């Protein structure tokens, strides 16, 4: 149930001793976030080879990618809520253990079923980033919070950008199983650092876990994302695709009704429809869509043969190296986003980032004939993403009770993931429909790539328009709901 609003002073602030080594805490959490985001691009270099490596049809090996997406969508809000209830650090450690276990299962796999199981386990770790942001809110000094959460939020893009060249290099030079041994080693390192360096937050939301709500959300999200991600393969008008969309609609409507009526919901929908939270989440969907358009277009442009007249004839490793600077740019611009948020408000940072992303896509439409053109465009787009992603946690945490921070950040992360899924589906349709013939094979035309880039720019401008509806001056944030005795210690509530 929604908590009573606070007075004009905003959230209560309890005095507490901050961690003695905040830099170490931030570094440990950021490493964990980057490691988890690597999972999204880890198998991309070997996807064409998976049918041979796993002795399975290509139509089935794609589940090595889809399983991660579906598991992440289900786990993110559920684990976020459990973090608010049982302890954020505890659930963060559980998530990293699951990531390491999934990596080991994949590293030992030579057939399809264990590979899918391992990839699903890796997907279950997706809540690490929102949990890390929530721990930062609880534990860091107020003056460090904006920069730290901006860096943690940007790690979602950093890991993906750095993961592609790293995975391509490993797959090109070593046995493919090393991809997963490497991810397992990184996960183990992150697990050890978090266990040693990150304190447990005393902020607990309490209450009982909403099992019916978790099951309803899981079924609804799996049906929705499965229809979006597989619709192009099954046919958008096929009975399977339409049936999944129908089931998702019915289940999610029923789930929403349940969440509004139950006293301790998995997701407090009354909080999510507050203007600041609602429009930040909608802008997050648009930004997630816009970010992924770059990842779909640039590697293909690099790898298409020069005979097309617009392909650059590079290898997968070259494509990864073209994308690698974008991850560093995101990391560099996250602190700048925090500076703008402190000076002008996170709304301004979000809108600035959206405009930079749109400008980067516009630049890419005109500059796409040289490798440096693509590097330049990806860096501009990534600078905007660093700005935008850095501002989102500040907007979310400024409008939710401290006892719901992890759940609210997890929902925001889920919104970005839904945006990337829709982006992948729509871009796939465009690239499949607008083709040219090359040696008897249909390949995407230059106009198709430009169309996807234009759609990416449009999504960024939509995010700008949605962010304009976020209140400029933060409304009074609600106070923390009373916590069970013994649950909230001296550092219970930290404002920003």
PDB file of C-alpha atoms in Angstrom, residues 128-431:
ATOM      1  CA  UNK A 128      22.505  -7.036 -10.006  1.00  0.00           C
ATOM      2  CA  UNK A 129      22.485  -3.495 -11.453  1.00  0.00           C
ATOM      3  CA  UNK A 130      19.271  -2.247  -9.781  1.00  0.00           C
ATOM      4  CA  UNK A 131      20.290  -3.932  -6.522  1.00  0.00           C
ATOM      5  CA  UNK A 132      23.666  -2.191  -6.699  1.00  0.00           C
ATOM      6  CA  UNK A 133      22.021   1.190  -7.294  1.00  0.00           C
ATOM      7  CA  UNK A 134      19.768   0.633  -4.296  1.00  0.00           C
ATOM      8  CA  UNK A 135      22.695  -0.318  -2.052  1.00  0.00           C
ATOM      9  CA  UNK A 136      24.427   2.889  -3.105  1.00  0.00           C
ATOM     10  CA  UNK A 137      21.376   4.907  -2.105  1.00  0.00           C
ATOM     11  CA  UNK A 138      21.364   3.315   1.320  1.00  0.00           C
ATOM     12  CA  UNK A 139      25.091   3.370   2.043  1.00  0.00           C
ATOM     13  CA  UNK A 140      26.966   6.141   0.239  1.00  0.00           C
ATOM     14  CA  UNK A 141      27.380   9.723   1.401  1.00  0.00           C
ATOM     15  CA  UNK A 142      24.892  12.054  -0.249  1.00  0.00           C
ATOM     16  CA  UNK A 143      27.606  13.913  -2.171  1.00  0.00           C
ATOM     17  CA  UNK A 144      28.832  10.669  -3.783  1.00  0.00           C
ATOM     18  CA  UNK A 145      25.457   9.196  -4.666  1.00  0.00           C
ATOM     19  CA  UNK A 146      24.677  10.874  -7.990  1.00  0.00           C
ATOM     20  CA  UNK A 147      27.994   9.989  -9.636  1.00  0.00           C
ATOM     21  CA  UNK A 148      28.026   6.448  -8.272  1.00  0.00           C
ATOM     22  CA  UNK A 149      24.492   5.575  -9.363  1.00  0.00           C
ATOM     23  CA  UNK A 150      25.113   7.127 -12.777  1.00  0.00           C
ATOM     24  CA  UNK A 151      28.160   4.883 -13.228  1.00  0.00           C
ATOM     25  CA  UNK A 152      26.253   1.821 -12.031  1.00  0.00           C
ATOM     26  CA  UNK A 153      23.359   2.518 -14.377  1.00  0.00           C
ATOM     27  CA  UNK A 154      25.695   3.065 -17.336  1.00  0.00           C
ATOM     28  CA  UNK A 155      27.362  -0.288 -16.642  1.00  0.00           C
ATOM     29  CA  UNK A 156      24.375  -1.875 -18.418  1.00  0.00           C
ATOM     30  CA  UNK A 157      25.682  -0.429 -21.679  1.00  0.00           C
ATOM     31  CA  UNK A 158      29.386  -0.584 -20.833  1.00  0.00           C
ATOM     32  CA  UNK A 159      29.435  -4.345 -20.351  1.00  0.00           C
ATOM     33  CA  UNK A 160      27.558  -4.958 -23.579  1.00  0.00           C
ATOM     34  CA  UNK A 161      29.871  -2.707 -25.604  1.00  0.00           C
ATOM     35  CA  UNK A 162      33.063  -4.166 -24.171  1.00  0.00           C
ATOM     36  CA  UNK A 163      31.750  -7.714 -24.238  1.00  0.00           C
ATOM     37  CA  UNK A 164      31.463  -8.024 -28.013  1.00  0.00           C
ATOM     38  CA  UNK A 165      35.160  -7.468 -28.884  1.00  0.00           C
ATOM     39  CA  UNK A 166      36.309  -9.486 -25.888  1.00  0.00           C
ATOM     40  CA  UNK A 167      34.052 -12.398 -26.780  1.00  0.00           C
ATOM     41  CA  UNK A 168      35.023 -12.190 -30.455  1.00  0.00           C
ATOM     42  CA  UNK A 169      38.716 -12.297 -29.572  1.00  0.00           C
ATOM     43  CA  UNK A 170      38.271 -15.293 -27.263  1.00  0.00           C
ATOM     44  CA  UNK A 171      36.099 -17.154 -29.761  1.00  0.00           C
ATOM     45  CA  UNK A 172      38.575 -16.455 -32.571  1.00  0.00           C
ATOM     46  CA  UNK A 173      41.716 -17.537 -30.704  1.00  0.00           C
ATOM     47  CA  UNK A 174      40.568 -20.100 -28.120  1.00  0.00           C
ATOM     48  CA  UNK A 175      38.087 -22.910 -27.617  1.00  0.00           C
ATOM     49  CA  UNK A 176      34.549 -21.504 -27.376  1.00  0.00           C
ATOM     50  CA  UNK A 177      34.099 -22.930 -23.882  1.00  0.00           C
ATOM     51  CA  UNK A 178      36.599 -20.308 -22.682  1.00  0.00           C
ATOM     52  CA  UNK A 179      33.906 -17.680 -23.187  1.00  0.00           C
ATOM     53  CA  UNK A 180      32.029 -19.136 -20.259  1.00  0.00           C
ATOM     54  CA  UNK A 181      35.046 -19.971 -18.121  1.00  0.00           C
ATOM     55  CA  UNK A 182      36.029 -16.305 -18.508  1.00  0.00           C
ATOM     56  CA  UNK A 183      32.557 -15.063 -17.552  1.00  0.00           C
ATOM     57  CA  UNK A 184      32.577 -17.449 -14.600  1.00  0.00           C
ATOM     58  CA  UNK A 185      35.946 -16.108 -13.442  1.00  0.00           C
ATOM     59  CA  UNK A 186      34.714 -12.513 -13.711  1.00  0.00           C
ATOM     60  CA  UNK A 187      31.573 -13.439 -11.811  1.00  0.00           C
ATOM     61  CA  UNK A 188      33.628 -15.108  -9.076  1.00  0.00           C
ATOM     62  CA  UNK A 189      35.851 -12.020  -8.793  1.00  0.00           C
ATOM     63  CA  UNK A 190      32.794  -9.765  -8.529  1.00  0.00           C
ATOM     64  CA  UNK A 191      31.267 -12.122  -5.946  1.00  0.00           C
ATOM     65  CA  UNK A 192      34.402 -12.011  -3.806  1.00  0.00           C
ATOM     66  CA  UNK A 193      34.654  -8.216  -3.989  1.00  0.00           C
ATOM     67  CA  UNK A 194      31.014  -7.714  -3.063  1.00  0.00           C
ATOM     68  CA  UNK A 195      31.281 -10.182  -0.186  1.00  0.00           C
ATOM     69  CA  UNK A 196      34.360  -8.434   1.237  1.00  0.00           C
ATOM     70  CA  UNK A 197      33.763  -4.778   0.393  1.00  0.00           C
ATOM     71  CA  UNK A 198      30.021  -4.098   0.265  1.00  0.00           C
ATOM     72  CA  UNK A 199      28.074  -3.740   3.536  1.00  0.00           C
ATOM     73  CA  UNK A 200      24.552  -5.037   3.984  1.00  0.00           C
ATOM     74  CA  UNK A 201      21.970  -2.278   3.913  1.00  0.00           C
ATOM     75  CA  UNK A 202      19.857  -1.916   7.016  1.00  0.00           C
ATOM     76  CA  UNK A 203      16.931  -0.629   4.956  1.00  0.00           C
ATOM     77  CA  UNK A 204      14.266  -3.326   4.667  1.00  0.00           C
ATOM     78  CA  UNK A 205      10.765  -2.987   3.332  1.00  0.00           C
ATOM     79  CA  UNK A 206       9.438  -5.944   5.299  1.00  0.00           C
ATOM     80  CA  UNK A 207       6.135  -7.605   4.496  1.00  0.00           C
ATOM     81  CA  UNK A 208       5.263 -10.880   2.784  1.00  0.00           C
ATOM     82  CA  UNK A 209       6.330 -11.924  -0.688  1.00  0.00           C
ATOM     83  CA  UNK A 210       3.548 -11.662  -3.278  1.00  0.00           C
ATOM     84  CA  UNK A 211       3.803 -15.118  -4.874  1.00  0.00           C
ATOM     85  CA  UNK A 212       0.628 -14.818  -7.030  1.00  0.00           C
ATOM     86  CA  UNK A 213       1.866 -11.453  -8.270  1.00  0.00           C
ATOM     87  CA  UNK A 214       5.285 -12.911  -9.108  1.00  0.00           C
ATOM     88  CA  UNK A 215       3.743 -15.825 -11.024  1.00  0.00           C
ATOM     89  CA  UNK A 216       1.351 -13.538 -12.893  1.00  0.00           C
ATOM     90  CA  UNK A 217       4.106 -11.153 -13.895  1.00  0.00           C
ATOM     91  CA  UNK A 218       6.346 -14.037 -14.957  1.00  0.00           C
ATOM     92  CA  UNK A 219       3.701 -15.600 -17.210  1.00  0.00           C
ATOM     93  CA  UNK A 220       2.687 -12.257 -18.708  1.00  0.00           C
ATOM     94  CA  UNK A 221       6.245 -11.094 -19.404  1.00  0.00           C
ATOM     95  CA  UNK A 222       7.378 -14.438 -20.831  1.00  0.00           C
ATOM     96  CA  UNK A 223       4.421 -14.511 -23.249  1.00  0.00           C
ATOM     97  CA  UNK A 224       4.930 -10.876 -24.261  1.00  0.00           C
ATOM     98  CA  UNK A 225       8.693 -11.064 -24.806  1.00  0.00           C
ATOM     99  CA  UNK A 226       8.499 -14.460 -26.464  1.00  0.00           C
ATOM    100  CA  UNK A 227       5.982 -13.094 -28.985  1.00  0.00           C
ATOM    101  CA  UNK A 228       8.151 -10.026 -29.612  1.00  0.00           C
ATOM    102  CA  UNK A 229      11.443 -11.881 -29.947  1.00  0.00           C
ATOM    103  CA  UNK A 230      10.146 -14.841 -31.999  1.00  0.00           C
ATOM    104  CA  UNK A 231       7.370 -13.145 -33.952  1.00  0.00           C
ATOM    105  CA  UNK A 232       9.527 -12.610 -37.021  1.00  0.00           C
ATOM    106  CA  UNK A 233      10.438 -16.319 -37.133  1.00  0.00           C
ATOM    107  CA  UNK A 234       6.942 -17.624 -36.450  1.00  0.00           C
ATOM    108  CA  UNK A 235       5.120 -14.944 -38.460  1.00  0.00           C
ATOM    109  CA  UNK A 236       3.540 -11.887 -36.880  1.00  0.00           C
ATOM    110  CA  UNK A 237       0.061 -13.067 -37.852  1.00  0.00           C
ATOM    111  CA  UNK A 238       0.607 -16.718 -36.922  1.00  0.00           C
ATOM    112  CA  UNK A 239      -1.666 -18.339 -34.362  1.00  0.00           C
ATOM    113  CA  UNK A 240       1.277 -18.855 -31.983  1.00  0.00           C
ATOM    114  CA  UNK A 241       2.379 -15.204 -32.037  1.00  0.00           C
ATOM    115  CA  UNK A 242      -1.130 -13.764 -31.766  1.00  0.00           C
ATOM    116  CA  UNK A 243      -2.030 -16.291 -29.087  1.00  0.00           C
ATOM    117  CA  UNK A 244       0.983 -15.299 -26.988  1.00  0.00           C
ATOM    118  CA  UNK A 245       0.114 -11.608 -27.325  1.00  0.00           C
ATOM    119  CA  UNK A 246      -3.471 -12.365 -26.283  1.00  0.00           C
ATOM    120  CA  UNK A 247      -2.384 -14.420 -23.274  1.00  0.00           C
ATOM    121  CA  UNK A 248       0.067 -11.676 -22.253  1.00  0.00           C
ATOM    122  CA  UNK A 249      -2.665  -9.035 -22.451  1.00  0.00           C
ATOM    123  CA  UNK A 250      -5.162 -11.041 -20.407  1.00  0.00           C
ATOM    124  CA  UNK A 251      -2.637 -12.172 -17.791  1.00  0.00           C
ATOM    125  CA  UNK A 252      -1.062  -8.737 -17.335  1.00  0.00           C
ATOM    126  CA  UNK A 253      -4.479  -7.096 -16.978  1.00  0.00           C
ATOM    127  CA  UNK A 254      -5.413  -9.672 -14.347  1.00  0.00           C
ATOM    128  CA  UNK A 255      -2.034  -9.224 -12.690  1.00  0.00           C
ATOM    129  CA  UNK A 256      -2.563  -5.460 -12.524  1.00  0.00           C
ATOM    130  CA  UNK A 257      -5.945  -5.937 -10.914  1.00  0.00           C
ATOM    131  CA  UNK A 258      -4.422  -8.273  -8.332  1.00  0.00           C
ATOM    132  CA  UNK A 259      -1.547  -5.873  -7.578  1.00  0.00           C
ATOM    133  CA  UNK A 260      -3.988  -3.031  -6.937  1.00  0.00           C
ATOM    134  CA  UNK A 261      -6.077  -5.126  -4.552  1.00  0.00           C
ATOM    135  CA  UNK A 262      -3.455  -7.022  -2.552  1.00  0.00           C
ATOM    136  CA  UNK A 263      -2.111  -5.225   0.536  1.00  0.00           C
ATOM    137  CA  UNK A 264       1.557  -6.112  -0.117  1.00  0.00           C
ATOM    138  CA  UNK A 265       2.052  -6.180  -3.902  1.00  0.00           C
ATOM    139  CA  UNK A 266       5.128  -7.279  -5.806  1.00  0.00           C
ATOM    140  CA  UNK A 267       4.993  -3.929  -7.653  1.00  0.00           C
ATOM    141  CA  UNK A 268       3.174  -0.997  -6.083  1.00  0.00           C
ATOM    142  CA  UNK A 269       1.292   0.210  -9.149  1.00  0.00           C
ATOM    143  CA  UNK A 270       0.108   3.295  -7.315  1.00  0.00           C
ATOM    144  CA  UNK A 271       3.733   4.339  -7.037  1.00  0.00           C
ATOM    145  CA  UNK A 272       4.523   3.511 -10.660  1.00  0.00           C
ATOM    146  CA  UNK A 273       1.763   5.785 -11.974  1.00  0.00           C
ATOM    147  CA  UNK A 274       3.150   8.798 -10.171  1.00  0.00           C
ATOM    148  CA  UNK A 275       4.079  11.253 -12.873  1.00  0.00           C
ATOM    149  CA  UNK A 276       7.819  11.206 -12.208  1.00  0.00           C
ATOM    150  CA  UNK A 277       8.049   7.408 -12.126  1.00  0.00           C
ATOM    151  CA  UNK A 278       5.654   6.803 -15.015  1.00  0.00           C
ATOM    152  CA  UNK A 279       7.302   9.135 -17.512  1.00  0.00           C
ATOM    153  CA  UNK A 280      10.803   8.089 -16.481  1.00  0.00           C
ATOM    154  CA  UNK A 281       9.879   4.454 -17.154  1.00  0.00           C
ATOM    155  CA  UNK A 282       8.266   5.315 -20.492  1.00  0.00           C
ATOM    156  CA  UNK A 283      11.355   7.287 -21.485  1.00  0.00           C
ATOM    157  CA  UNK A 284      13.446   4.280 -20.415  1.00  0.00           C
ATOM    158  CA  UNK A 285      11.580   2.043 -22.873  1.00  0.00           C
ATOM    159  CA  UNK A 286      12.309   4.537 -25.668  1.00  0.00           C
ATOM    160  CA  UNK A 287      15.984   4.863 -24.688  1.00  0.00           C
ATOM    161  CA  UNK A 288      16.412   1.096 -24.470  1.00  0.00           C
ATOM    162  CA  UNK A 289      14.949   0.862 -27.967  1.00  0.00           C
ATOM    163  CA  UNK A 290      17.256   3.582 -29.244  1.00  0.00           C
ATOM    164  CA  UNK A 291      20.405   2.123 -27.686  1.00  0.00           C
ATOM    165  CA  UNK A 292      19.937  -1.305 -29.222  1.00  0.00           C
ATOM    166  CA  UNK A 293      19.421   0.032 -32.754  1.00  0.00           C
ATOM    167  CA  UNK A 294      23.120   0.955 -32.815  1.00  0.00           C
ATOM    168  CA  UNK A 295      24.138  -2.540 -31.736  1.00  0.00           C
ATOM    169  CA  UNK A 296      22.080  -4.073 -34.562  1.00  0.00           C
ATOM    170  CA  UNK A 297      23.283  -1.839 -37.402  1.00  0.00           C
ATOM    171  CA  UNK A 298      26.963  -1.068 -36.913  1.00  0.00           C
ATOM    172  CA  UNK A 299      28.352  -4.626 -36.640  1.00  0.00           C
ATOM    173  CA  UNK A 300      26.472  -5.643 -39.805  1.00  0.00           C
ATOM    174  CA  UNK A 301      27.763  -2.650 -41.745  1.00  0.00           C
ATOM    175  CA  UNK A 302      31.305  -3.559 -40.741  1.00  0.00           C
ATOM    176  CA  UNK A 303      30.965  -7.215 -41.758  1.00  0.00           C
ATOM    177  CA  UNK A 304      29.014  -6.967 -45.021  1.00  0.00           C
ATOM    178  CA  UNK A 305      31.199  -7.497 -48.108  1.00  0.00           C
ATOM    179  CA  UNK A 306      32.583  -4.439 -49.875  1.00  0.00           C
ATOM    180  CA  UNK A 307      30.844  -5.706 -53.036  1.00  0.00           C
ATOM    181  CA  UNK A 308      27.588  -4.317 -51.683  1.00  0.00           C
ATOM    182  CA  UNK A 309      28.938  -0.795 -52.110  1.00  0.00           C
ATOM    183  CA  UNK A 310      28.335   0.098 -48.471  1.00  0.00           C
ATOM    184  CA  UNK A 311      29.668  -2.867 -46.472  1.00  0.00           C
ATOM    185  CA  UNK A 312      33.190  -2.535 -45.092  1.00  0.00           C
ATOM    186  CA  UNK A 313      34.257  -6.189 -45.382  1.00  0.00           C
ATOM    187  CA  UNK A 314      35.562  -6.464 -41.820  1.00  0.00           C
ATOM    188  CA  UNK A 315      35.621  -9.393 -39.419  1.00  0.00           C
ATOM    189  CA  UNK A 316      33.541  -9.905 -36.301  1.00  0.00           C
ATOM    190  CA  UNK A 317      36.574  -8.893 -34.250  1.00  0.00           C
ATOM    191  CA  UNK A 318      36.823  -5.657 -36.230  1.00  0.00           C
ATOM    192  CA  UNK A 319      33.133  -5.032 -35.595  1.00  0.00           C
ATOM    193  CA  UNK A 320      33.717  -5.563 -31.885  1.00  0.00           C
ATOM    194  CA  UNK A 321      36.647  -3.168 -31.860  1.00  0.00           C
ATOM    195  CA  UNK A 322      34.509  -0.539 -33.594  1.00  0.00           C
ATOM    196  CA  UNK A 323      31.973  -0.861 -30.787  1.00  0.00           C
ATOM    197  CA  UNK A 324      34.495  -1.060 -27.925  1.00  0.00           C
ATOM    198  CA  UNK A 325      35.136   2.711 -27.529  1.00  0.00           C
ATOM    199  CA  UNK A 326      31.418   3.267 -26.995  1.00  0.00           C
ATOM    200  CA  UNK A 327      31.576   1.434 -23.668  1.00  0.00           C
ATOM    201  CA  UNK A 328      34.407   3.643 -22.459  1.00  0.00           C
ATOM    202  CA  UNK A 329      32.504   6.736 -23.591  1.00  0.00           C
ATOM    203  CA  UNK A 330      29.431   5.661 -21.607  1.00  0.00           C
ATOM    204  CA  UNK A 331      31.594   5.243 -18.534  1.00  0.00           C
ATOM    205  CA  UNK A 332      33.228   8.643 -19.064  1.00  0.00           C
ATOM    206  CA  UNK A 333      29.948  10.501 -19.544  1.00  0.00           C
ATOM    207  CA  UNK A 334      28.119   8.954 -16.585  1.00  0.00           C
ATOM    208  CA  UNK A 335      29.899  11.300 -14.108  1.00  0.00           C
ATOM    209  CA  UNK A 336      29.108  14.261 -16.378  1.00  0.00           C
ATOM    210  CA  UNK A 337      25.465  13.217 -16.239  1.00  0.00           C
ATOM    211  CA  UNK A 338      25.696  13.278 -12.442  1.00  0.00           C
ATOM    212  CA  UNK A 339      27.175  16.797 -12.542  1.00  0.00           C
ATOM    213  CA  UNK A 340      24.322  18.023 -14.739  1.00  0.00           C
ATOM    214  CA  UNK A 341      21.810  16.291 -12.457  1.00  0.00           C
ATOM    215  CA  UNK A 342      23.224  18.058  -9.416  1.00  0.00           C
ATOM    216  CA  UNK A 343      23.334  21.441 -11.135  1.00  0.00           C
ATOM    217  CA  UNK A 344      20.161  21.378 -13.240  1.00  0.00           C
ATOM    218  CA  UNK A 345      18.266  18.290 -12.148  1.00  0.00           C
ATOM    219  CA  UNK A 346      18.146  14.724 -13.510  1.00  0.00           C
ATOM    220  CA  UNK A 347      15.316  15.648 -15.867  1.00  0.00           C
ATOM    221  CA  UNK A 348      17.689  17.983 -17.723  1.00  0.00           C
ATOM    222  CA  UNK A 349      20.357  15.261 -17.888  1.00  0.00           C
ATOM    223  CA  UNK A 350      17.870  12.758 -19.317  1.00  0.00           C
ATOM    224  CA  UNK A 351      16.603  15.180 -21.953  1.00  0.00           C
ATOM    225  CA  UNK A 352      20.164  16.200 -22.874  1.00  0.00           C
ATOM    226  CA  UNK A 353      21.151  12.579 -23.302  1.00  0.00           C
ATOM    227  CA  UNK A 354      18.169  11.872 -25.540  1.00  0.00           C
ATOM    228  CA  UNK A 355      19.063  14.790 -27.828  1.00  0.00           C
ATOM    229  CA  UNK A 356      22.696  13.657 -28.055  1.00  0.00           C
ATOM    230  CA  UNK A 357      21.581  10.144 -29.006  1.00  0.00           C
ATOM    231  CA  UNK A 358      19.281  11.513 -31.717  1.00  0.00           C
ATOM    232  CA  UNK A 359      22.132  13.669 -33.054  1.00  0.00           C
ATOM    233  CA  UNK A 360      24.437  10.636 -33.139  1.00  0.00           C
ATOM    234  CA  UNK A 361      21.979   8.642 -35.212  1.00  0.00           C
ATOM    235  CA  UNK A 362      21.495  11.583 -37.547  1.00  0.00           C
ATOM    236  CA  UNK A 363      25.266  11.775 -37.964  1.00  0.00           C
ATOM    237  CA  UNK A 364      25.432   8.053 -38.688  1.00  0.00           C
ATOM    238  CA  UNK A 365      22.847   8.336 -41.475  1.00  0.00           C
ATOM    239  CA  UNK A 366      25.247  10.586 -43.369  1.00  0.00           C
ATOM    240  CA  UNK A 367      28.565   9.086 -42.234  1.00  0.00           C
ATOM    241  CA  UNK A 368      28.688   5.311 -42.730  1.00  0.00           C
ATOM    242  CA  UNK A 369      31.287   4.672 -45.426  1.00  0.00           C
ATOM    243  CA  UNK A 370      34.440   4.390 -43.272  1.00  0.00           C
ATOM    244  CA  UNK A 371      35.307   2.622 -40.047  1.00  0.00           C
ATOM    245  CA  UNK A 372      36.062   5.906 -38.325  1.00  0.00           C
ATOM    246  CA  UNK A 373      32.609   7.147 -39.303  1.00  0.00           C
ATOM    247  CA  UNK A 374      31.045   4.287 -37.371  1.00  0.00           C
ATOM    248  CA  UNK A 375      33.366   4.760 -34.393  1.00  0.00           C
ATOM    249  CA  UNK A 376      32.502   8.465 -34.273  1.00  0.00           C
ATOM    250  CA  UNK A 377      28.758   7.866 -34.501  1.00  0.00           C
ATOM    251  CA  UNK A 378      28.813   5.104 -31.876  1.00  0.00           C
ATOM    252  CA  UNK A 379      30.750   7.335 -29.494  1.00  0.00           C
ATOM    253  CA  UNK A 380      28.280  10.213 -29.884  1.00  0.00           C
ATOM    254  CA  UNK A 381      25.328   7.885 -29.358  1.00  0.00           C
ATOM    255  CA  UNK A 382      27.029   6.301 -26.348  1.00  0.00           C
ATOM    256  CA  UNK A 383      27.735   9.710 -24.814  1.00  0.00           C
ATOM    257  CA  UNK A 384      24.011  10.392 -24.918  1.00  0.00           C
ATOM    258  CA  UNK A 385      23.206   6.983 -23.462  1.00  0.00           C
ATOM    259  CA  UNK A 386      25.658   7.616 -20.627  1.00  0.00           C
ATOM    260  CA  UNK A 387      23.876  10.899 -19.900  1.00  0.00           C
ATOM    261  CA  UNK A 388      20.391   9.380 -20.043  1.00  0.00           C
ATOM    262  CA  UNK A 389      21.088   6.158 -18.169  1.00  0.00           C
ATOM    263  CA  UNK A 390      22.916   8.097 -15.475  1.00  0.00           C
ATOM    264  CA  UNK A 391      19.850  10.265 -14.817  1.00  0.00           C
ATOM    265  CA  UNK A 392      17.205   7.535 -14.609  1.00  0.00           C
ATOM    266  CA  UNK A 393      18.044   6.133 -11.145  1.00  0.00           C
ATOM    267  CA  UNK A 394      18.009   9.643  -9.664  1.00  0.00           C
ATOM    268  CA  UNK A 395      14.534  10.271 -11.069  1.00  0.00           C
ATOM    269  CA  UNK A 396      13.213   6.930  -9.845  1.00  0.00           C
ATOM    270  CA  UNK A 397      14.717   7.181  -6.369  1.00  0.00           C
ATOM    271  CA  UNK A 398      13.432  10.722  -5.998  1.00  0.00           C
ATOM    272  CA  UNK A 399       9.840   9.508  -6.141  1.00  0.00           C
ATOM    273  CA  UNK A 400       9.653   6.166  -4.318  1.00  0.00           C
ATOM    274  CA  UNK A 401       9.867   5.119  -0.651  1.00  0.00           C
ATOM    275  CA  UNK A 402      13.325   3.981   0.409  1.00  0.00           C
ATOM    276  CA  UNK A 403      11.834   0.604   1.310  1.00  0.00           C
ATOM    277  CA  UNK A 404      10.883   0.081  -2.368  1.00  0.00           C
ATOM    278  CA  UNK A 405      14.098   1.321  -4.005  1.00  0.00           C
ATOM    279  CA  UNK A 406      15.334  -2.022  -5.336  1.00  0.00           C
ATOM    280  CA  UNK A 407      11.916  -2.991  -6.722  1.00  0.00           C
ATOM    281  CA  UNK A 408      11.476   0.403  -8.395  1.00  0.00           C
ATOM    282  CA  UNK A 409      14.959   0.358  -9.950  1.00  0.00           C
ATOM    283  CA  UNK A 410      14.406  -3.223 -11.082  1.00  0.00           C
ATOM    284  CA  UNK A 411      11.190  -2.225 -12.836  1.00  0.00           C
ATOM    285  CA  UNK A 412      13.034   0.629 -14.560  1.00  0.00           C
ATOM    286  CA  UNK A 413      15.714  -1.808 -15.731  1.00  0.00           C
ATOM    287  CA  UNK A 414      12.971  -4.094 -17.040  1.00  0.00           C
ATOM    288  CA  UNK A 415      11.510  -1.196 -19.025  1.00  0.00           C
ATOM    289  CA  UNK A 416      14.842  -0.696 -20.789  1.00  0.00           C
ATOM    290  CA  UNK A 417      14.975  -4.427 -21.574  1.00  0.00           C
ATOM    291  CA  UNK A 418      11.499  -4.319 -23.095  1.00  0.00           C
ATOM    292  CA  UNK A 419      12.673  -1.418 -25.257  1.00  0.00           C
ATOM    293  CA  UNK A 420      15.657  -3.403 -26.533  1.00  0.00           C
ATOM    294  CA  UNK A 421      13.434  -6.406 -27.298  1.00  0.00           C
ATOM    295  CA  UNK A 422      11.026  -4.286 -29.332  1.00  0.00           C
ATOM    296  CA  UNK A 423      13.976  -2.632 -31.077  1.00  0.00           C
ATOM    297  CA  UNK A 424      15.408  -6.006 -32.074  1.00  0.00           C
ATOM    298  CA  UNK A 425      12.056  -7.168 -33.456  1.00  0.00           C
ATOM    299  CA  UNK A 426      11.296  -3.999 -35.422  1.00  0.00           C
ATOM    300  CA  UNK A 427      14.816  -3.658 -36.800  1.00  0.00           C
ATOM    301  CA  UNK A 428      14.724  -7.311 -37.830  1.00  0.00           C
ATOM    302  CA  UNK A 429      11.543  -6.698 -39.818  1.00  0.00           C
ATOM    303  CA  UNK A 430      13.023  -3.642 -41.557  1.00  0.00           C
ATOM    304  CA  UNK A 431      16.295  -5.376 -42.407  1.00  0.00           C
TER     305      UNK A 431
END
